[in-house]
Amino acid sequence: MKKNILTGLRPTGNLHLGHYFGACKNYLKLQDDFNFYLEIADVQALTDNFSNPEKVRTNVYEITKDLLAIGLNPDKVHFFIQSKIPEIAELTIFYSNLVTVSRLERNPTVKNEISSKKELFGNNGESITYGFLGYPVSQAADITIFDGEVVPVGDDQLPLLEQCREIVRKFNSIYGNVFKEPQQVLSETTRVKGLDGNEKMGKSLGNAIYLIDDEETIKTKIMAAVTDPNKIKKGDPANPDVCMVFYYHKLVNNNNLDTVCNECKNGHRGCVQCKKELINAMNAFLKPIQEKRKFYDDNPEIVEEILNKGTAQAQEIAKNKMSEVKKAMKIDY
Ligand code: TRP
Ligand code: SF4
């Protein structure tokens, strides 16, 4: 029997190349080997977007369509909406007894997020909400209610997995052996830098290329990308390793990379031409994704059906697990 695997995405924006190369491309392989549950984590998205419900709602559909567009197969992947599984919220409450406030405050992922969201939580994070501080507990419930033994996540999520394992150990030691400790799936993923050369591509950083960007947008973005600052005119030799245009050539242009690299180094290549070639390669890379995405845009009822079907399957598993939990906790009245 295939093992269960679960991962989640917060529906707060469309997928960009950072998501694609950093995580989602890997899902394409995993969907063949595992029983794959993919949670659209709307409840988690609301923990820091509670005043913007419209944004979360819209992005539930946007992100689902993006994931289908990259080639996730709805016959293999169970797409489900977190808020439709009330057992997750229930388990979160039971788990919250097993974790201390100071342990949550020390979670590095949460700490980073608080410092980058000062406007939401106040200057020192002193006004951080109960719900936000507790989202790792809710994420532990997400993972374990589906017996997720392996979780495909990036390194930024490792502290959340560690927190989940601690909760599982505590739960099992008190109530008996109900849950498995999840492990990270190690995969060859790439962290993608932003158009501006920033180590991370992100929506809030304004340096992302989205899978749905049209040709005009791609052109504008790539034309403005950071190149080797020492190259002033066309004939100057340059260093492709410090150039974001070459960096993206490496991601999406498999044909003439050596030529690009050599011509850049020996000064036989102008940046404008080089950017034009990247624009073409990027559009060619995005085209099949966007064609697939258009199919789902034109057929919203199919997307709805995929979500309903996946959610029904997830509900069944969650219900069964919850009866086991309640029995173990002696609240199975
Ligand atoms: N916290 C994850 C993120 O920020 C999303 C997520 C929600 C998740 N539930 C999950 C990841 C369960 C792995 C497993 O992207
Ligand atoms: Fe970058 Fe290409 Fe210009 Fe070299 S020629 S600096 S790789 S844009």
GROMACS .gro file of C-alpha atoms and ligand atoms in nm:
model
  356
    1MET     CA    1   0.000   0.000   0.000
    2LYS     CA    2   0.118   0.351  -0.079
    3LYS     CA    3   0.215   0.570   0.214
    4ASN     CA    4   0.019   0.885   0.284
    5ILE     CA    5   0.189   1.210   0.214
    6LEU     CA    6   0.051   1.550   0.301
    7THR     CA    7   0.152   1.901   0.223
    8GLY     CA    8  -0.024   2.233   0.242
    9LEU     CA    9  -0.014   2.570   0.075
   10ARG     CA   10  -0.151   2.896   0.206
   11PRO     CA   11  -0.389   3.046  -0.050
   12THR     CA   12  -0.258   3.401  -0.039
   13GLY     CA   13  -0.138   3.450  -0.397
   14ASN     CA   14  -0.060   3.284  -0.728
   15LEU     CA   15   0.232   3.046  -0.767
   16HIS     CA   16   0.560   3.192  -0.887
   17LEU     CA   17   0.886   3.034  -1.006
   18GLY     CA   18   1.005   3.015  -0.645
   19HIS     CA   19   0.713   2.788  -0.557
   20TYR     CA   20   0.754   2.591  -0.876
   21PHE     CA   21   1.124   2.509  -0.856
   22GLY     CA   22   1.135   2.520  -0.477
   23ALA     CA   23   0.855   2.275  -0.409
   24CYS     CA   24   0.581   2.209  -0.662
   25LYS     CA   25   0.794   2.052  -0.935
   26ASN     CA   26   0.882   1.787  -0.684
   27TYR     CA   27   0.513   1.711  -0.622
   28LEU     CA   28   0.491   1.593  -0.983
   29LYS     CA   29   0.716   1.301  -0.899
   30LEU     CA   30   0.568   1.235  -0.556
   31GLN     CA   31   0.215   1.201  -0.691
   32ASP     CA   32   0.313   0.870  -0.853
   33ASP     CA   33   0.468   0.713  -0.545
   34PHE     CA   34   0.242   0.826  -0.262
   35ASN     CA   35  -0.118   0.868  -0.168
   36PHE     CA   36  -0.096   1.245  -0.190
   37TYR     CA   37  -0.316   1.482   0.014
   38LEU     CA   38  -0.277   1.843  -0.083
   39GLU     CA   39  -0.430   2.087   0.158
   40ILE     CA   40  -0.536   2.433   0.051
   41ALA     CA   41  -0.473   2.583   0.394
   42ASP     CA   42  -0.736   2.856   0.407
   43VAL     CA   43  -0.765   2.844   0.787
   44GLN     CA   44  -0.391   2.890   0.820
   45ALA     CA   45  -0.397   3.172   0.562
   46LEU     CA   46  -0.658   3.348   0.774
   47THR     CA   47  -0.427   3.351   1.078
   48ASP     CA   48  -0.242   3.643   0.925
   49ASN     CA   49  -0.506   3.754   0.675
   50PHE     CA   50  -0.810   3.747   0.902
   51SER     CA   51  -0.913   4.097   0.794
   52ASN     CA   52  -0.896   4.006   0.426
   53PRO     CA   53  -1.130   3.711   0.371
   54GLU     CA   54  -1.188   3.798   0.005
   55LYS     CA   55  -0.819   3.755  -0.071
   56VAL     CA   56  -0.812   3.408   0.086
   57ARG     CA   57  -1.131   3.298  -0.087
   58THR     CA   58  -1.013   3.406  -0.433
   59ASN     CA   59  -0.676   3.244  -0.388
   60VAL     CA   60  -0.821   2.906  -0.289
   61TYR     CA   61  -0.930   2.877  -0.652
   62GLU     CA   62  -0.629   3.054  -0.798
   63ILE     CA   63  -0.379   2.828  -0.628
   64THR     CA   64  -0.577   2.512  -0.710
   65LYS     CA   65  -0.583   2.608  -1.077
   66ASP     CA   66  -0.211   2.688  -1.073
   67LEU     CA   67  -0.135   2.348  -0.921
   68LEU     CA   68  -0.348   2.170  -1.179
   69ALA     CA   69  -0.182   2.375  -1.453
   70ILE     CA   70   0.167   2.256  -1.364
   71GLY     CA   71   0.048   1.899  -1.412
   72LEU     CA   72  -0.073   1.765  -1.080
   73ASN     CA   73  -0.316   1.492  -1.164
   74PRO     CA   74  -0.647   1.516  -0.975
   75ASP     CA   75  -0.687   1.138  -1.004
   76LYS     CA   76  -0.373   1.096  -0.796
   77VAL     CA   77  -0.370   1.403  -0.575
   78HIS     CA   78  -0.653   1.468  -0.330
   79PHE     CA   79  -0.699   1.845  -0.327
   80PHE     CA   80  -0.893   1.958  -0.024
   81ILE     CA   81  -0.990   2.276   0.157
   82GLN     CA   82  -0.876   2.292   0.518
   83SER     CA   83  -1.183   2.466   0.657
   84LYS     CA   84  -1.403   2.185   0.524
   85ILE     CA   85  -1.235   1.942   0.764
   86PRO     CA   86  -1.357   2.053   1.109
   87GLU     CA   87  -1.172   1.759   1.268
   88ILE     CA   88  -0.848   1.949   1.205
   89ALA     CA   89  -0.974   2.238   1.417
   90GLU     CA   90  -1.091   1.993   1.681
   91LEU     CA   91  -0.757   1.816   1.697
   92THR     CA   92  -0.582   2.154   1.714
   93ILE     CA   93  -0.767   2.226   2.038
   94PHE     CA   94  -0.664   1.892   2.190
   95TYR     CA   95  -0.304   1.946   2.079
   96SER     CA   96  -0.292   2.296   2.226
   97ASN     CA   97  -0.282   2.145   2.575
   98LEU     CA   98   0.038   1.966   2.484
   99VAL     CA   99   0.249   2.263   2.383
  100THR     CA  100   0.365   2.558   2.590
  101VAL     CA  101   0.335   2.920   2.487
  102SER     CA  102   0.708   2.973   2.534
  103ARG     CA  103   0.786   2.679   2.306
  104LEU     CA  104   0.571   2.836   2.033
  105GLU     CA  105   0.736   3.173   2.084
  106ARG     CA  106   1.076   3.010   2.030
  107ASN     CA  107   0.977   2.846   1.700
  108PRO     CA  108   1.220   2.998   1.446
  109THR     CA  109   0.972   2.995   1.157
  110VAL     CA  110   0.715   3.179   1.365
  111LYS     CA  111   0.978   3.422   1.493
  112ASN     CA  112   1.088   3.508   1.139
  113GLU     CA  113   0.734   3.560   1.026
  114ILE     CA  114   0.656   3.787   1.318
  115SER     CA  115   0.955   4.006   1.247
  116SER     CA  116   0.856   4.038   0.881
  117LYS     CA  117   0.497   4.127   0.969
  118LYS     CA  118   0.555   4.410   1.210
  119GLU     CA  119   0.272   4.619   1.070
  120LEU     CA  120   0.026   4.340   1.147
  121PHE     CA  121   0.151   4.241   1.488
  122GLY     CA  122   0.295   4.564   1.627
  123ASN     CA  123   0.659   4.662   1.651
  124ASN     CA  124   0.797   4.386   1.866
  125GLY     CA  125   0.531   4.136   1.789
  126GLU     CA  126   0.376   4.219   2.125
  127SER     CA  127   0.028   4.225   1.977
  128ILE     CA  128   0.060   3.894   1.797
  129THR     CA  129  -0.266   3.699   1.793
  130TYR     CA  130  -0.338   3.375   1.972
  131GLY     CA  131  -0.435   3.218   1.638
  132PHE     CA  132  -0.115   3.312   1.464
  133LEU     CA  133   0.109   3.196   1.747
  134GLY     CA  134  -0.078   2.868   1.742
  135TYR     CA  135  -0.066   2.793   1.371
  136PRO     CA  136   0.215   2.537   1.413
  137VAL     CA  137  -0.022   2.344   1.638
  138SER     CA  138  -0.287   2.352   1.371
  139GLN     CA  139  -0.030   2.245   1.112
  140ALA     CA  140   0.062   1.950   1.334
  141ALA     CA  141  -0.306   1.855   1.330
  142ASP     CA  142  -0.314   1.886   0.948
  143ILE     CA  143  -0.026   1.648   0.908
  144THR     CA  144  -0.109   1.388   1.166
  145ILE     CA  145  -0.480   1.352   1.109
  146PHE     CA  146  -0.395   1.205   0.768
  147ASP     CA  147  -0.120   0.986   0.913
  148GLY     CA  148   0.122   1.188   0.705
  149GLU     CA  149   0.446   1.001   0.760
  150VAL     CA  150   0.636   1.210   0.514
  151VAL     CA  151   0.591   1.576   0.441
  152PRO     CA  152   0.741   1.745   0.136
  153VAL     CA  153   0.836   2.089   0.263
  154GLY     CA  154   1.120   2.332   0.226
  155ASP     CA  155   1.381   2.385   0.495
  156ASP     CA  156   1.196   2.691   0.625
  157GLN     CA  157   0.926   2.453   0.749
  158LEU     CA  158   1.157   2.220   0.941
  159PRO     CA  159   1.095   2.386   1.280
  160LEU     CA  160   0.723   2.324   1.225
  161LEU     CA  161   0.786   1.956   1.162
  162GLU     CA  162   1.001   1.934   1.472
  163GLN     CA  163   0.722   2.096   1.670
  164CYS     CA  164   0.478   1.845   1.523
  165ARG     CA  165   0.697   1.551   1.626
  166GLU     CA  166   0.717   1.685   1.982
  167ILE     CA  167   0.339   1.709   2.000
  168VAL     CA  168   0.301   1.357   1.864
  169ARG     CA  169   0.545   1.216   2.119
  170LYS     CA  170   0.365   1.393   2.401
  171PHE     CA  171   0.023   1.280   2.278
  172ASN     CA  172   0.132   0.918   2.237
  173SER     CA  173   0.301   0.911   2.576
  174ILE     CA  174  -0.019   1.021   2.750
  175TYR     CA  175  -0.301   0.869   2.544
  176GLY     CA  176  -0.135   0.573   2.372
  177ASN     CA  177   0.013   0.512   2.032
  178VAL     CA  178  -0.226   0.697   1.799
  179PHE     CA  179  -0.002   0.908   1.574
  180LYS     CA  180   0.312   0.865   1.367
  181GLU     CA  181   0.603   1.106   1.380
  182PRO     CA  182   0.631   1.270   1.037
  183GLN     CA  183   0.959   1.304   0.848
  184GLN     CA  184   1.060   1.557   0.586
  185VAL     CA  185   1.088   1.433   0.229
  186LEU     CA  186   1.430   1.527   0.107
  187SER     CA  187   1.422   1.634  -0.252
  188GLU     CA  188   1.636   1.812  -0.504
  189THR     CA  189   1.466   2.147  -0.499
  190THR     CA  190   1.613   2.483  -0.579
  191ARG     CA  191   1.560   2.801  -0.390
  192VAL     CA  192   1.494   3.061  -0.657
  193LYS     CA  193   1.636   3.410  -0.628
  194GLY     CA  194   1.429   3.716  -0.713
  195LEU     CA  195   1.456   3.933  -1.026
  196ASP     CA  196   1.643   4.186  -0.814
  197GLY     CA  197   1.904   3.932  -0.702
  198ASN     CA  198   1.747   3.889  -0.356
  199GLU     CA  199   1.810   3.540  -0.213
  200LYS     CA  200   1.438   3.477  -0.204
  201MET     CA  201   1.163   3.523  -0.460
  202GLY     CA  202   0.848   3.644  -0.288
  203LYS     CA  203   0.524   3.823  -0.347
  204SER     CA  204   0.586   4.078  -0.075
  205LEU     CA  205   0.934   4.143  -0.215
  206GLY     CA  206   0.789   4.239  -0.555
  207ASN     CA  207   1.058   4.038  -0.736
  208ALA     CA  208   0.865   3.737  -0.861
  209ILE     CA  209   0.776   3.586  -1.197
  210TYR     CA  210   0.434   3.425  -1.173
  211LEU     CA  211   0.328   3.118  -1.366
  212ILE     CA  212   0.034   3.322  -1.499
  213ASP     CA  213   0.240   3.623  -1.614
  214ASP     CA  214   0.156   3.709  -1.975
  215GLU     CA  215   0.413   3.785  -2.245
  216GLU     CA  216   0.401   4.160  -2.192
  217THR     CA  217   0.457   4.123  -1.817
  218ILE     CA  218   0.745   3.881  -1.869
  219LYS     CA  219   0.906   4.123  -2.110
  220THR     CA  220   0.881   4.418  -1.869
  221LYS     CA  221   1.011   4.214  -1.576
  222ILE     CA  222   1.306   4.056  -1.756
  223MET     CA  223   1.406   4.382  -1.923
  224ALA     CA  224   1.439   4.529  -1.572
  225ALA     CA  225   1.628   4.231  -1.423
  226VAL     CA  226   1.965   4.287  -1.259
  227THR     CA  227   2.269   4.204  -1.478
  228ASP     CA  228   2.645   4.227  -1.413
  229PRO     CA  229   2.684   4.592  -1.303
  230ASN     CA  230   3.038   4.604  -1.442
  231LYS     CA  231   2.921   4.551  -1.797
  232ILE     CA  232   2.866   4.898  -1.938
  233LYS     CA  233   2.855   4.840  -2.312
  234LYS     CA  234   2.785   4.557  -2.547
  235GLY     CA  235   3.145   4.445  -2.610
  236ASP     CA  236   3.248   4.433  -2.241
  237PRO     CA  237   3.324   4.086  -2.109
  238ALA     CA  238   3.106   4.009  -1.806
  239ASN     CA  239   3.051   3.756  -1.532
  240PRO     CA  240   2.731   3.555  -1.585
  241ASP     CA  241   2.749   3.423  -1.229
  242VAL     CA  242   2.647   3.761  -1.088
  243CYS     CA  243   2.373   3.817  -1.347
  244MET     CA  244   2.009   3.737  -1.281
  245VAL     CA  245   1.941   3.699  -1.653
  246PHE     CA  246   2.190   3.415  -1.674
  247TYR     CA  247   2.052   3.273  -1.352
  248TYR     CA  248   1.707   3.239  -1.511
  249HIS     CA  249   1.858   3.112  -1.837
  250LYS     CA  250   1.985   2.823  -1.626
  251LEU     CA  251   1.636   2.752  -1.495
  252VAL     CA  252   1.435   2.760  -1.817
  253ASN     CA  253   1.672   2.751  -2.112
  254ASN     CA  254   1.831   2.411  -2.164
  255ASN     CA  255   1.931   2.460  -2.526
  256ASN     CA  256   2.219   2.699  -2.555
  257LEU     CA  257   2.339   2.766  -2.202
  258ASP     CA  258   2.705   2.711  -2.286
  259THR     CA  259   2.682   2.961  -2.570
  260VAL     CA  260   2.518   3.222  -2.346
  261CYS     CA  261   2.783   3.169  -2.081
  262ASN     CA  262   3.082   3.178  -2.316
  263GLU     CA  263   2.959   3.474  -2.520
  264CYS     CA  264   2.893   3.668  -2.201
  265LYS     CA  265   3.241   3.596  -2.070
  266ASN     CA  266   3.419   3.690  -2.390
  267GLY     CA  267   3.213   3.999  -2.461
  268HIS     CA  268   3.040   3.869  -2.774
  269ARG     CA  269   2.695   3.908  -2.627
  270GLY     CA  270   2.490   4.216  -2.553
  271CYS     CA  271   2.258   4.222  -2.253
  272VAL     CA  272   1.958   4.333  -2.456
  273GLN     CA  273   1.989   4.038  -2.692
  274CYS     CA  274   2.052   3.809  -2.398
  275LYS     CA  275   1.736   3.932  -2.225
  276LYS     CA  276   1.533   3.886  -2.543
  277GLU     CA  277   1.644   3.526  -2.564
  278LEU     CA  278   1.550   3.474  -2.202
  279ILE     CA  279   1.207   3.629  -2.262
  280ASN     CA  280   1.150   3.377  -2.542
  281ALA     CA  281   1.271   3.086  -2.332
  282MET     CA  282   1.060   3.195  -2.035
  283ASN     CA  283   0.747   3.229  -2.247
  284ALA     CA  284   0.810   2.889  -2.403
  285PHE     CA  285   0.848   2.743  -2.055
  286LEU     CA  286   0.527   2.904  -1.929
  287LYS     CA  287   0.317   2.839  -2.239
  288PRO     CA  288   0.208   2.478  -2.171
  289ILE     CA  289   0.134   2.568  -1.808
  290GLN     CA  290  -0.080   2.861  -1.914
  291GLU     CA  291  -0.264   2.657  -2.175
  292LYS     CA  292  -0.356   2.404  -1.913
  293ARG     CA  293  -0.453   2.678  -1.674
  294LYS     CA  294  -0.683   2.826  -1.939
  295PHE     CA  295  -0.872   2.499  -1.956
  296TYR     CA  296  -0.950   2.525  -1.584
  297ASP     CA  297  -1.033   2.896  -1.611
  298ASP     CA  298  -1.285   2.809  -1.880
  299ASN     CA  299  -1.428   2.520  -1.677
  300PRO     CA  300  -1.465   2.635  -1.317
  301GLU     CA  301  -1.714   2.356  -1.247
  302ILE     CA  302  -1.437   2.101  -1.306
  303VAL     CA  303  -1.218   2.274  -1.047
  304GLU     CA  304  -1.509   2.276  -0.805
  305GLU     CA  305  -1.562   1.906  -0.866
  306ILE     CA  306  -1.194   1.825  -0.805
  307LEU     CA  307  -1.202   2.014  -0.476
  308ASN     CA  308  -1.527   1.849  -0.370
  309LYS     CA  309  -1.403   1.502  -0.450
  310GLY     CA  310  -1.068   1.548  -0.273
  311THR     CA  311  -1.237   1.710   0.024
  312ALA     CA  312  -1.482   1.420   0.059
  313GLN     CA  313  -1.193   1.173   0.064
  314ALA     CA  314  -1.006   1.380   0.319
  315GLN     CA  315  -1.319   1.411   0.535
  316GLU     CA  316  -1.354   1.037   0.555
  317ILE     CA  317  -0.996   0.984   0.672
  318ALA     CA  318  -1.018   1.270   0.922
  319LYS     CA  319  -1.344   1.137   1.069
  320ASN     CA  320  -1.201   0.789   1.121
  321LYS     CA  321  -0.886   0.922   1.279
  322MET     CA  322  -1.087   1.147   1.506
  323SER     CA  323  -1.283   0.857   1.649
  324GLU     CA  324  -0.953   0.688   1.730
  325VAL     CA  325  -0.834   1.008   1.898
  326LYS     CA  326  -1.149   1.051   2.104
  327LYS     CA  327  -1.140   0.692   2.216
  328ALA     CA  328  -0.779   0.728   2.325
  329MET     CA  329  -0.864   1.049   2.510
  330LYS     CA  330  -1.170   0.892   2.672
  331ILE     CA  331  -1.406   1.148   2.524
  332ASP     CA  332  -1.586   0.906   2.293
  333TYR     CA  333  -1.925   0.955   2.455
  334TRP     N1  334   0.293   2.642   0.650
  334TRP     C1  335   0.294   2.604   0.512
  334TRP     C2  336   0.340   2.724   0.432
  334TRP     O1  337   0.360   2.828   0.481
  334TRP     C3  338   0.160   2.559   0.461
  334TRP     C4  339   0.104   2.436   0.527
  334TRP     C5  340  -0.016   2.427   0.591
  334TRP     C6  341   0.164   2.307   0.535
  334TRP     N2  342  -0.036   2.304   0.637
  334TRP     C7  343   0.069   2.226   0.605
  334TRP     C8  344   0.284   2.251   0.491
  334TRP     C9  345   0.099   2.092   0.633
  334TRP    C10  346   0.310   2.117   0.517
  334TRP    C11  347   0.218   2.038   0.588
  334TRP     O2  348   0.356   2.715   0.314
  335SF4    FE1  349   2.389   3.881  -1.807
  335SF4    FE2  350   2.358   3.807  -2.056
  335SF4    FE3  351   2.446   4.054  -1.998
  335SF4    FE4  352   2.601   3.843  -1.954
  335SF4     S1  353   2.528   3.918  -2.152
  335SF4     S2  354   2.565   4.014  -1.814
  335SF4     S3  355   2.452   3.687  -1.897
  335SF4     S4  356   2.245   3.968  -1.953
   0.00000   0.00000   0.00000
